[in-house]
Short mmCIF file of C-alpha atoms in Angstrom, two decimals:
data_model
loop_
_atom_site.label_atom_id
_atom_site.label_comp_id
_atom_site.label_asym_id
_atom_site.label_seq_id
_atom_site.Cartn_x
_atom_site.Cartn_y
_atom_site.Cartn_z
CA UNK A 511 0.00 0.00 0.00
CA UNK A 512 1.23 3.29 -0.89
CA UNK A 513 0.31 6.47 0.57
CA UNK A 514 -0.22 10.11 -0.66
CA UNK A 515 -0.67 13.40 0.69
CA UNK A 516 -0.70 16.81 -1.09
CA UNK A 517 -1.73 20.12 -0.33
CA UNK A 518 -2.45 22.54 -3.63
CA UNK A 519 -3.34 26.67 -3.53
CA UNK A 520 -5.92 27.65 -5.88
CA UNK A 521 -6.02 30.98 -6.68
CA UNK A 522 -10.21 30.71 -7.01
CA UNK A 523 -12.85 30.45 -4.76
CA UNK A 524 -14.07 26.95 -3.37
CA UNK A 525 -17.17 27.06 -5.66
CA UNK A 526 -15.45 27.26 -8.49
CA UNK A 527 -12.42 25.07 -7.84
CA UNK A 528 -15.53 22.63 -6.53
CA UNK A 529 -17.40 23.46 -10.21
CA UNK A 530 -14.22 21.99 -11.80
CA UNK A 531 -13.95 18.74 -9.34
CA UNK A 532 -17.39 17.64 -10.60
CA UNK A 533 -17.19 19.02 -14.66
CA UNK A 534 -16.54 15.44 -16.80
CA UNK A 535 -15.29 17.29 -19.35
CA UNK A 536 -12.82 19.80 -17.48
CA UNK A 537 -11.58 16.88 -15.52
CA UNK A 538 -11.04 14.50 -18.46
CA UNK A 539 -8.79 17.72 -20.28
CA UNK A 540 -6.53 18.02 -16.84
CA UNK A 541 -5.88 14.39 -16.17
CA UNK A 542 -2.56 13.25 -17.82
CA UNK A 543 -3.23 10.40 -20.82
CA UNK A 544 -6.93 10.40 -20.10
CA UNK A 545 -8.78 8.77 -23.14
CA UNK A 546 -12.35 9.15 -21.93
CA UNK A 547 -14.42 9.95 -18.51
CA UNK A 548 -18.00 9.28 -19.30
CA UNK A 549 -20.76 8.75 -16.96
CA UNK A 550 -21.43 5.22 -15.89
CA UNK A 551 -25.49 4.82 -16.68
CA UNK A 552 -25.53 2.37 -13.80
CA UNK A 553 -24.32 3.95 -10.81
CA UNK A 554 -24.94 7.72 -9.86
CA UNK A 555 -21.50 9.44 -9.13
CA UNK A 556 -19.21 6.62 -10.77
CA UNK A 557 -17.69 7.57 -13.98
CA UNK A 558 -15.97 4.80 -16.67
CA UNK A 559 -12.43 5.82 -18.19
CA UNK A 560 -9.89 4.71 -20.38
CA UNK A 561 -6.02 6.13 -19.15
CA UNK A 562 -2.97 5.71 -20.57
CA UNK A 563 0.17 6.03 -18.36
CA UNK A 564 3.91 6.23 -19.47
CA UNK A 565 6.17 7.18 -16.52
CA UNK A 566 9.24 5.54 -16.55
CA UNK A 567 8.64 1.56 -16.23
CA UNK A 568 4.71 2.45 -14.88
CA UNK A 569 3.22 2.34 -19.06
CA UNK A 570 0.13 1.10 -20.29
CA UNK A 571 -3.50 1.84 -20.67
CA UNK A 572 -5.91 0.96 -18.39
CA UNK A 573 -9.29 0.68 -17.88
CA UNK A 574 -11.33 1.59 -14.78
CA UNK A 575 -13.71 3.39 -12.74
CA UNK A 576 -13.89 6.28 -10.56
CA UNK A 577 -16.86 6.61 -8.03
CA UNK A 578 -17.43 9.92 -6.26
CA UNK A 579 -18.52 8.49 -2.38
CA UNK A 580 -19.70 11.05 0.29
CA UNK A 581 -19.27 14.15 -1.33
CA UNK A 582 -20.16 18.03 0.56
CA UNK A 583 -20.42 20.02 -1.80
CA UNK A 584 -18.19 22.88 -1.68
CA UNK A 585 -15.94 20.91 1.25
CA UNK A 586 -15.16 17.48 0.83
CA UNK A 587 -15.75 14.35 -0.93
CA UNK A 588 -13.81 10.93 -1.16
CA UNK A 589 -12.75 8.64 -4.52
CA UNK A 590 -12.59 5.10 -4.87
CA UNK A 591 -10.46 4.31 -7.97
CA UNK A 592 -9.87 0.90 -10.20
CA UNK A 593 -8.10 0.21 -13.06
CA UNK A 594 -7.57 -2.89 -14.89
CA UNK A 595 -4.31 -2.77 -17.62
CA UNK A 596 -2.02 -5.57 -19.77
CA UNK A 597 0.44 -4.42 -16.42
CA UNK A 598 -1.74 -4.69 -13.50
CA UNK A 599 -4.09 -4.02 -11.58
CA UNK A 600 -4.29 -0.61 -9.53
CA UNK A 601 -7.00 0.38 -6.69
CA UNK A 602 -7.01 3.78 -4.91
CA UNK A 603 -8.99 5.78 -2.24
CA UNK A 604 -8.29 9.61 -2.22
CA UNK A 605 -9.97 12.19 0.11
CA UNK A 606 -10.61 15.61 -0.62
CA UNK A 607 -11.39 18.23 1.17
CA UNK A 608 -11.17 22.44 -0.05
CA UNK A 609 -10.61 25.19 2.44
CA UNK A 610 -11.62 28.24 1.87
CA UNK A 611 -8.65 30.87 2.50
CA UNK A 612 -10.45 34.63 1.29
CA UNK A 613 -10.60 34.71 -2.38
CA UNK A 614 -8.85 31.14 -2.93
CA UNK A 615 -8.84 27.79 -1.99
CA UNK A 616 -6.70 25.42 -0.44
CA UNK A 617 -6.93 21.61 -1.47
CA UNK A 618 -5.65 18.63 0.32
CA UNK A 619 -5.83 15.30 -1.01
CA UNK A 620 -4.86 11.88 1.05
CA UNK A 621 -4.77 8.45 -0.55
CA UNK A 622 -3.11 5.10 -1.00
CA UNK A 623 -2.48 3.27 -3.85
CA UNK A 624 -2.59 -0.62 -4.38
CA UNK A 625 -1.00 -2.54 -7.06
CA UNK A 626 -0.74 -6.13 -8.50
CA UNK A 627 0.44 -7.92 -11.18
CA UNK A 628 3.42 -7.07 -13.19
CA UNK A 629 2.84 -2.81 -12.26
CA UNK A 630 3.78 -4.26 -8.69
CA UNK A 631 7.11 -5.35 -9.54
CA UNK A 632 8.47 -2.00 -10.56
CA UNK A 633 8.70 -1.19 -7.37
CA UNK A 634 6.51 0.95 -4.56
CA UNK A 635 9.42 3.89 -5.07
CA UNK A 636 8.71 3.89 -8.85
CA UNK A 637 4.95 3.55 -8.56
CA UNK A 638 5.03 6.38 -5.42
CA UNK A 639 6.85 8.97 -7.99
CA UNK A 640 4.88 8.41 -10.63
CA UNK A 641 1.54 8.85 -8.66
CA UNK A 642 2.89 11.22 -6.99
CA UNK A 643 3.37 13.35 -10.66
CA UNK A 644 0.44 12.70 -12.41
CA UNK A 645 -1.25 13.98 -9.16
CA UNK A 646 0.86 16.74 -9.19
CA UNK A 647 0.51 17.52 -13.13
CA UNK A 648 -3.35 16.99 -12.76
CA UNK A 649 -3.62 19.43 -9.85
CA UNK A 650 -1.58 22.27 -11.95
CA UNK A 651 -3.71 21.75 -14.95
CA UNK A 652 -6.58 22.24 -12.40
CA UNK A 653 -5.03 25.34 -11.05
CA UNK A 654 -4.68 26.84 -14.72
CA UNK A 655 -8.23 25.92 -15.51
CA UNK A 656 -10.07 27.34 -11.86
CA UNK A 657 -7.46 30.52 -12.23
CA UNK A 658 -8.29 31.47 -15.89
CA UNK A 659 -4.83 31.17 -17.11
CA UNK A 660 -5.87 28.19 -19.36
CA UNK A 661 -8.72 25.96 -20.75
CA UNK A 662 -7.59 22.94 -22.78
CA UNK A 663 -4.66 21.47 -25.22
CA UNK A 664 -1.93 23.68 -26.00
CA UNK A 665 -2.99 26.04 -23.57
CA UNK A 666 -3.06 23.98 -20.34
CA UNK A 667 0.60 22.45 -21.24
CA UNK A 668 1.43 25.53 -21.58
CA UNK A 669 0.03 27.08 -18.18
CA UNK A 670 1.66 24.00 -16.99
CA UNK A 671 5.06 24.68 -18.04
CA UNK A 672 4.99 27.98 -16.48
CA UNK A 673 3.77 26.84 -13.01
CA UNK A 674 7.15 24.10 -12.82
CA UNK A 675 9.04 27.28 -13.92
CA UNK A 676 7.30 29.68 -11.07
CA UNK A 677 8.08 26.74 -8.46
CA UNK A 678 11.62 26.42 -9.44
CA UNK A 679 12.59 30.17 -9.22
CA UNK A 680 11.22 29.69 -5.20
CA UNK A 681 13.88 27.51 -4.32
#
């Protein structure tokens, strides 16, 4: 089991950075190598999608769902993740929870990570980093989107590029 814990500053209020959590089609643009996130007709709040992952020895595309459990809106709400690959097998639970800090939001996520199957044998190091930057790349493309510095494609890389840029010039 691997275990995750991030805190990201929105520079947007929590009803719109919680507008953005539950938009399909926002979400499916800021998640890295996502092929589709469509609504699952079965189950209210669960949502089918098709990723494809290449980080380092962590490649492949998987399929899966995502299921939106307890959610408050404008606070908090939890994930329960699955997704079934050629390399494995992965299974995550994520919390989230916005605060509200004036005009902006802060967002704290905490999850673990499971793995089986040949995705397991990379290594929890390998699998830790690269969850731990797809969060992190998903989150910025987030930020761009909720801060009006991007909406899609191009732009969104390119909102990206600058954030890695801001953060390196704090160090």
């Amino acid at each position: 089991m691997i275990e995750l814990a991030r805190t990201y500053p929105f520079g947007a209020p929590p009803d719109r950075v919680w507008q953005l959590l539950m938009d399909t089609k926002a979400l499916a643009c800021c998640i890295p190598g996502c092929q589709c996130l469509d609504p699952d007709p079965e189950v209210e709040g669960r949502y089918v999608m098709r990723l494809s992952v290449k980080l380092a020895a962590v490649m492949g595309t998987y399929d899966g769902t995502v299921q939106i459990v307890d959610p408050i809106p404008m606070q908090s709400y939890r994930l329960h993740a699955e997704g079934r690959g050629r390399p494995g097998v992965v299974k995550g639970k994520a919390s989230i929870v916005l605060t509200p800090n004036s005009d902006a939001t802060t967002l704290t996520v905490a999850g673990e990570v499971e793995a089986r199957g040949a995705i397991a044998r990379v290594g929890q190091r390998i699998i830790k980093s690269a969850a731990r930057l797809m969060m992190d790349r998903f989150f910025r493309r987030l930020q761009a989107v909720a801060e009006g510095r991007a909406e899609a494609g191009d732009a969104l890389d390119a909102a990206e590029e600058e954030s890695v840029d801001r953060a390196g010039d704090d160090d």
